[in-house]
mmCIF file of C-alpha atoms in Angstrom:
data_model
loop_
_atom_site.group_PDB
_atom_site.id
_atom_site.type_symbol
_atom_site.label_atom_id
_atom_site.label_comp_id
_atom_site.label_asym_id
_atom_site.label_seq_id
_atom_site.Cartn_x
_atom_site.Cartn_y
_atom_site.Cartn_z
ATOM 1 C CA UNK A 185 203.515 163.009 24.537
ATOM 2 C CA UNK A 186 200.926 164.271 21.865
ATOM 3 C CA UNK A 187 202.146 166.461 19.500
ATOM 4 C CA UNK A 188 201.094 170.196 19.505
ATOM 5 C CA UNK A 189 198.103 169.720 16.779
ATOM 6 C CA UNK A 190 196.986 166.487 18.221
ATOM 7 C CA UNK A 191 196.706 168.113 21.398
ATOM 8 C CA UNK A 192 194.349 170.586 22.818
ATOM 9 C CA UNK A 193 193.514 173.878 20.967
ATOM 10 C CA UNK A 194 190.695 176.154 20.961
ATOM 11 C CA UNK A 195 189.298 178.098 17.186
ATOM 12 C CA UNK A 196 187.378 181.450 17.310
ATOM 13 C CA UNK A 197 185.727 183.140 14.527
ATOM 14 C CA UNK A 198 183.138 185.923 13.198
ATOM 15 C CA UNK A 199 180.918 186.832 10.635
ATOM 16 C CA UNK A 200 180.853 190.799 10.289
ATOM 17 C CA UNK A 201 178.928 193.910 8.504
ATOM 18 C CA UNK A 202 181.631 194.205 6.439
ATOM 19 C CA UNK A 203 185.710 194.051 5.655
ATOM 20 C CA UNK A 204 186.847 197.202 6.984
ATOM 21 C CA UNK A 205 187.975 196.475 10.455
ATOM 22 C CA UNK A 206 188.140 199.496 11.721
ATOM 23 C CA UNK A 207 184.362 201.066 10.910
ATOM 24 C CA UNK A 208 182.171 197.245 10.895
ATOM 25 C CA UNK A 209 180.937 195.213 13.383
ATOM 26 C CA UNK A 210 180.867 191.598 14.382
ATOM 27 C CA UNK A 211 177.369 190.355 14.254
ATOM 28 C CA UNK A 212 178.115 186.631 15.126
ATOM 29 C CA UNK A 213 180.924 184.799 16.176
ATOM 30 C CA UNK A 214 182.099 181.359 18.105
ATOM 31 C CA UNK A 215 184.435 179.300 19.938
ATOM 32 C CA UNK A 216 185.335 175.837 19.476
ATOM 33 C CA UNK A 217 186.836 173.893 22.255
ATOM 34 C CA UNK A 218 188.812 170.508 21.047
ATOM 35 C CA UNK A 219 190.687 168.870 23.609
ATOM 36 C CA UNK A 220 192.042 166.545 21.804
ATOM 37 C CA UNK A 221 192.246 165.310 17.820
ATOM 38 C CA UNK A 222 189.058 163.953 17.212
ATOM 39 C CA UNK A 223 187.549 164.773 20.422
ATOM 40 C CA UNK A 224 184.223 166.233 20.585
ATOM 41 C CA UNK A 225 184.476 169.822 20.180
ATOM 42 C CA UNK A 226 182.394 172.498 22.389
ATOM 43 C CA UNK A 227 180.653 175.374 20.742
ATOM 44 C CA UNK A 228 180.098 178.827 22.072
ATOM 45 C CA UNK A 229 178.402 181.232 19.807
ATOM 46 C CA UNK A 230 177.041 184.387 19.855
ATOM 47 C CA UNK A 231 174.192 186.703 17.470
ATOM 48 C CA UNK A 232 174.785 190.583 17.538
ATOM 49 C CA UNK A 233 172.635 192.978 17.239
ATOM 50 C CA UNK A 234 175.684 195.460 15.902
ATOM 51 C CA UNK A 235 172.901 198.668 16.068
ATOM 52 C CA UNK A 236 173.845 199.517 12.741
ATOM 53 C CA UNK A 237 172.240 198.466 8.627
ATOM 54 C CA UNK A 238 173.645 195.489 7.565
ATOM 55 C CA UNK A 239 174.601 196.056 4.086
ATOM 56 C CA UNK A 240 173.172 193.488 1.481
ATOM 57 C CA UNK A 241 176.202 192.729 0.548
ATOM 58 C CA UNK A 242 177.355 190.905 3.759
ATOM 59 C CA UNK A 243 173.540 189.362 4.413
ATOM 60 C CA UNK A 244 174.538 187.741 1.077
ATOM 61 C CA UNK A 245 177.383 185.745 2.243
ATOM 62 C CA UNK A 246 176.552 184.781 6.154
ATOM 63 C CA UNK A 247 172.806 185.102 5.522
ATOM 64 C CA UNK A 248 171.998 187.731 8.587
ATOM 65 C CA UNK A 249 169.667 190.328 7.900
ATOM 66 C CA UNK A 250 168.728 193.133 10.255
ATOM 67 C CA UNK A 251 165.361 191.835 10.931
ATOM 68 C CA UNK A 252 167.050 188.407 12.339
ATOM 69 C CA UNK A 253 169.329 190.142 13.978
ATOM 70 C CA UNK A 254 167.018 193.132 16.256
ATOM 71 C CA UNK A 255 165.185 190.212 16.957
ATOM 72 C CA UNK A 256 167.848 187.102 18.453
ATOM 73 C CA UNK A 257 170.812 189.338 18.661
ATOM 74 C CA UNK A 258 171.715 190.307 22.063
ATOM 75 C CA UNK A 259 173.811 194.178 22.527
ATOM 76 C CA UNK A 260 176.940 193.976 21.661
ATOM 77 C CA UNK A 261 178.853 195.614 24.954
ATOM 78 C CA UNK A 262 177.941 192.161 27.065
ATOM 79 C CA UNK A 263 179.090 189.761 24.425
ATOM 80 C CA UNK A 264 181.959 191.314 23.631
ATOM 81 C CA UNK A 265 182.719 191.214 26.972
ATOM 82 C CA UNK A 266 182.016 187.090 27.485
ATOM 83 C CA UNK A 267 184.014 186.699 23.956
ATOM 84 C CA UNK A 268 187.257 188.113 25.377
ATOM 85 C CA UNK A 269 186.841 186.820 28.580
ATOM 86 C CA UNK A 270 186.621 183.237 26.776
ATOM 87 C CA UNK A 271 189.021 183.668 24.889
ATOM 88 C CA UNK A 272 191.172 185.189 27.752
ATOM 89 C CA UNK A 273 190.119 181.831 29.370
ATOM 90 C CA UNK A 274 191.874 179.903 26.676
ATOM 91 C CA UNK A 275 195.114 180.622 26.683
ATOM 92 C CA UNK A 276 195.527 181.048 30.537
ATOM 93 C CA UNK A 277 194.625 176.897 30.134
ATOM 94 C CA UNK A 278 197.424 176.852 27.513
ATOM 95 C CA UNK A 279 195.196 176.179 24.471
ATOM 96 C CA UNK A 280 196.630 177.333 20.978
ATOM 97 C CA UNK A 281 194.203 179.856 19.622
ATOM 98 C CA UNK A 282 192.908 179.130 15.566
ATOM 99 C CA UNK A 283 192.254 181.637 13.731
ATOM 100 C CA UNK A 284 191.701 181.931 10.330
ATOM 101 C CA UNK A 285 193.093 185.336 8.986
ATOM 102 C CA UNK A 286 194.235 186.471 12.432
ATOM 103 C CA UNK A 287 194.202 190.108 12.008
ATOM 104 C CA UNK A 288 191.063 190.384 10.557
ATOM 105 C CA UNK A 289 188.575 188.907 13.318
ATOM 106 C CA UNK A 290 191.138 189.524 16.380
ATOM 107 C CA UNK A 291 191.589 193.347 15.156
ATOM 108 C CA UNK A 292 187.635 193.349 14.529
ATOM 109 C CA UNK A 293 187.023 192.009 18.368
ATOM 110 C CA UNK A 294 189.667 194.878 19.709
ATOM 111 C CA UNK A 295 187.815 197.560 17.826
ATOM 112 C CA UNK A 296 184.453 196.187 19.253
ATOM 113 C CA UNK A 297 185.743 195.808 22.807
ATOM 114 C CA UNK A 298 187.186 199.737 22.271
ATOM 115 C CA UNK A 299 183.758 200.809 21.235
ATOM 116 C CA UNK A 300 181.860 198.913 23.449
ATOM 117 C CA UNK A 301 183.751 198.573 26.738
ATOM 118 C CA UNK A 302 186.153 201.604 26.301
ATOM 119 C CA UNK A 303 189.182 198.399 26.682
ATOM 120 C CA UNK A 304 191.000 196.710 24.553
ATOM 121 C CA UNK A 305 191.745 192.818 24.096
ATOM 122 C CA UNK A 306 195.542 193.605 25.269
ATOM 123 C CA UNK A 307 194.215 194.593 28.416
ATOM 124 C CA UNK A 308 191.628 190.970 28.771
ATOM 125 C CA UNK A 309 195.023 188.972 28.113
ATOM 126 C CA UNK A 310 197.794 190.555 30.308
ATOM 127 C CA UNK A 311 197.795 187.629 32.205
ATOM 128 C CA UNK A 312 197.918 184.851 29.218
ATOM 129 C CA UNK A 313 199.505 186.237 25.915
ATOM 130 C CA UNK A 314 197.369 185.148 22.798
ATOM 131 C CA UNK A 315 199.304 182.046 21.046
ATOM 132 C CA UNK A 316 197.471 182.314 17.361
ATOM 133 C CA UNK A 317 197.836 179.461 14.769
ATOM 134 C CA UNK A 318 196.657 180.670 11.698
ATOM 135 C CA UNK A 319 196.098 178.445 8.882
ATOM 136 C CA UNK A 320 195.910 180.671 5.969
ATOM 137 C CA UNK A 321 200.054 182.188 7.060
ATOM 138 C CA UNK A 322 200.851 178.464 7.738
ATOM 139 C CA UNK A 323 199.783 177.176 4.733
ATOM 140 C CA UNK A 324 201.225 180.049 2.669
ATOM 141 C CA UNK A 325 204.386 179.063 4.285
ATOM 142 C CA UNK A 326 204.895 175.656 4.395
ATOM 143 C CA UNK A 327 203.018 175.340 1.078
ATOM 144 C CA UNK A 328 204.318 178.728 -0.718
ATOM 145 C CA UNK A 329 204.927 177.362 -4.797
ATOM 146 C CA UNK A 330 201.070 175.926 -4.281
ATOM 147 C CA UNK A 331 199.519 178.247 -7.185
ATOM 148 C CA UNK A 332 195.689 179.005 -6.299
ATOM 149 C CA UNK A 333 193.838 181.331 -3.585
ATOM 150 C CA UNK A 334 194.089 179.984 0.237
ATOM 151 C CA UNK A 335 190.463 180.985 1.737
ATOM 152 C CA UNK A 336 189.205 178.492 4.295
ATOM 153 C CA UNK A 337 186.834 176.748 2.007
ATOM 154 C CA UNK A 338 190.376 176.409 -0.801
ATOM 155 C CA UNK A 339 192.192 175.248 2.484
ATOM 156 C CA UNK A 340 189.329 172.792 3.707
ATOM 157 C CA UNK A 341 189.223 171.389 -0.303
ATOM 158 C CA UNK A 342 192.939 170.795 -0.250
ATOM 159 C CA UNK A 343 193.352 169.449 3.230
ATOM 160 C CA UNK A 344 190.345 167.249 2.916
ATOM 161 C CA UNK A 345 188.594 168.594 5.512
ATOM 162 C CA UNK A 346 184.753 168.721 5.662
ATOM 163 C CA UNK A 347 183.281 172.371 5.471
ATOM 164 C CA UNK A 348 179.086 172.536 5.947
ATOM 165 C CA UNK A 349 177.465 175.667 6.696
ATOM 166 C CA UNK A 350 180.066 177.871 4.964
ATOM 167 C CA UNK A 351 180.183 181.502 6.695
ATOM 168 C CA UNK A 352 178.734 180.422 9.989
ATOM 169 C CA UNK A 353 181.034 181.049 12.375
ATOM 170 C CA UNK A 354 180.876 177.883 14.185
ATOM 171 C CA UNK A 355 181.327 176.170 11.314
ATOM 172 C CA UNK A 356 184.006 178.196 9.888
ATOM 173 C CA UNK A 357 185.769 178.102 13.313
ATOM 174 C CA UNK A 358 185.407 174.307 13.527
ATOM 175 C CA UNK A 359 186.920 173.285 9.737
ATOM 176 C CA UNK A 360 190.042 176.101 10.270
ATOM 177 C CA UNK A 361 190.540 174.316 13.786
ATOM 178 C CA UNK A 362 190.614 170.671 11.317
ATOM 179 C CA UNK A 363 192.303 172.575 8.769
ATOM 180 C CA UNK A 364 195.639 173.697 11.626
ATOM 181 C CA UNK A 365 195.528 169.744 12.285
ATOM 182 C CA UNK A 366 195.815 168.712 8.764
ATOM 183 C CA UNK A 367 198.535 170.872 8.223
ATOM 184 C CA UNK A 368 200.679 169.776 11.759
ATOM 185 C CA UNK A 369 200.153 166.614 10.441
ATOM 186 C CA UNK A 370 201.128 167.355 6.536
ATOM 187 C CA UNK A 371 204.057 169.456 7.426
ATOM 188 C CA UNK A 372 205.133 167.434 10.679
ATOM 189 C CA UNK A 373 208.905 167.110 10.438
ATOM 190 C CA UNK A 374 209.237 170.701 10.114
ATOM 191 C CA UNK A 375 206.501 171.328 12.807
ATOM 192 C CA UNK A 376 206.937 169.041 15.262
ATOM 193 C CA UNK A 377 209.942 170.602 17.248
ATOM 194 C CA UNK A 378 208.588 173.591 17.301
ATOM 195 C CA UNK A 379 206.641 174.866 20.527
ATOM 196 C CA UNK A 380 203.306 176.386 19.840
ATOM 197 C CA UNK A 381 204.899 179.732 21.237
ATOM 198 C CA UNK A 382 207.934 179.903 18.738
ATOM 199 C CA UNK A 383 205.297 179.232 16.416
ATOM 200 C CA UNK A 384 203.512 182.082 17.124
ATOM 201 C CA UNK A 385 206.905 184.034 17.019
ATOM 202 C CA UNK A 386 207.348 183.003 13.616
ATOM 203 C CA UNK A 387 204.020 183.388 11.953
ATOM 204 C CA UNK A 388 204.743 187.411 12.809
ATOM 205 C CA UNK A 389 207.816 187.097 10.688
ATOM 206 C CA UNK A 390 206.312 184.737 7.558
ATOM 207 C CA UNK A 391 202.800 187.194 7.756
ATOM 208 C CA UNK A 392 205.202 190.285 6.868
ATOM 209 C CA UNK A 393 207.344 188.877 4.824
ATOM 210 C CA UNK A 394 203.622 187.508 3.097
ATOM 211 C CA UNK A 395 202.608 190.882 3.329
ATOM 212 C CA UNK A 396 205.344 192.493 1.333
ATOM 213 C CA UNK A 397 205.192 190.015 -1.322
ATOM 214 C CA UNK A 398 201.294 190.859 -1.928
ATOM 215 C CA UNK A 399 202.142 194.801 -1.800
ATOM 216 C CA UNK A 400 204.728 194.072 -4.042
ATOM 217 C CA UNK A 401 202.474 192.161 -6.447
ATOM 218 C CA UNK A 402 199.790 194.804 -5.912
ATOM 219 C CA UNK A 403 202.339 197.282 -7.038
ATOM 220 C CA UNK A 404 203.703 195.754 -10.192
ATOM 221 C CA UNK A 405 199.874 195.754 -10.948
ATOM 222 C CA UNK A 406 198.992 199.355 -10.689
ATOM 223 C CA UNK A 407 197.152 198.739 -7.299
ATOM 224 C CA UNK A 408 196.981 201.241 -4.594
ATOM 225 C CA UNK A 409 195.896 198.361 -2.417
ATOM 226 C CA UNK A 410 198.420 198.513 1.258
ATOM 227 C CA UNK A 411 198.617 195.468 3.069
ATOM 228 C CA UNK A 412 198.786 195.245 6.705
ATOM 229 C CA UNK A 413 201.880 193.292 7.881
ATOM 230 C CA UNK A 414 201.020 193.367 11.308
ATOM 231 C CA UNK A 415 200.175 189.843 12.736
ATOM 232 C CA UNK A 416 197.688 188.793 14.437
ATOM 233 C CA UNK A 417 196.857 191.951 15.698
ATOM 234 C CA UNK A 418 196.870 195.023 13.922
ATOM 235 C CA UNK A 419 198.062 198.609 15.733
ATOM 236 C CA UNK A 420 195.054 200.778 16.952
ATOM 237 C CA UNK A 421 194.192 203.561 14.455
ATOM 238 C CA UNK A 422 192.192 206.847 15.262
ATOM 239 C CA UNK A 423 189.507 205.798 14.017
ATOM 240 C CA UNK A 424 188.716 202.805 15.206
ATOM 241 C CA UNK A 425 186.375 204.161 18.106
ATOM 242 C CA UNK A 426 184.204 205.956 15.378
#
């Protein structure tokens, strides 16, 4: 029987208007498909039209600018809609969900789906819990004395895992998928045993403890900075259907 990361799993991802998940918008995202290690993946993506300015500052990194975006971008109530429903789709077939940074983009996608659809992505998977693998909380983990920052591309450059098209979301969505197999593989004797669901149980319980070392850092640096230890989905805030 194939191990969990040789085995089937599925890696989602975005590219956004900004970094505050509560106030910016996904304006392109994807889903990769693997069925199994090495198999050929399937891509869905997606182009937004969010209905709000793209600031500069994110055109600079994924390289969409309003223009490009009014004129491929489809609204954002429909897609939102298909992207839960895919992912949705996912784990009712069982397929571990990657995704790099987990509260980030699946906190960004319940915001949108609030906005948009007046739901929530709670309410798309009440039939089929999500089951996250996160690279960047399993790497920190298993790999904790590493010294260095752990963004995909660092990840993709230590795993040895190919990374073209940096901060397109197919792309990105493709090398974390690589990057979860890498590490299976790396870290297998204290992986293996594990089911993909206890996994998930425990990534909540390294991402906190993660999360109080960083506030703890920030603090002993003068930083006001909080850190989120919710994982992978962050609580619903007030604002989030501004």
């Amino acid at each position: 029987m194939a191990r969990w990361f040789e085995g089937p799993l599925a890696a989602f991802d975005t590219e956004t208007t900004g970094v505050d998940v509560e106030r910016d918008r996904i304006v392109a995202a994807a889903l990769v498909v693997q069925d199994v290690e090495g198999g050929r993946p399937r891509t869905t993506r997606w182009l937004v039209n969010p209905g709000v300015p793209v600031p500069p500052e994110a055109t600079e990194v994924h390289g969409l600018t309003d223009d490009h975006l009014r004129r491929y971008g489809r609204w954002p109530a429909p897609v939102m809609e298909e992207v839960a429903r895919l992912l949705a789709d996912q784990c009712a077939a069982g397929r571990p969900l990657v995704v790099m940074n987990a509260p980030f983009d699946l906190t960004l996608l319940d915001r949108e789906l609030r906005r948009h659809r007046a739901s929530s992505l709670a309410r798309y998977l009440r039939d089929a819990p999500l089951c996250v693998l996160d690279p960047r909380v399993l790497d920190k983990h298993l790999d904790r004395y590493r010294k260095g920052r752990r963004t995909l591309a660092d990840l993709c450059a230590h795993y040895e895992v190919p990374l073209e098209e940096a901060h397109d979301a197919a792309a990105d969505a493709a090398a974390a998928l690589e990057v979860v197999r890498a590490v299976g593989r790396r870290f297998a004797a204290r992986l293996e045993e594990l089911s993909v669901a206890e996994l998930h149980a425990r990534q909540a319980v390294w991402h906190a403890a993660q999360a109080r070392g960083l506030q703890a850092w920030f603090a002993r640096n003068g930083s006001q900075e909080e850190v989120d230890p919710a994982w992978p989905l962050r609580p619903e805030q007030p604002a989030a259907a501004a």
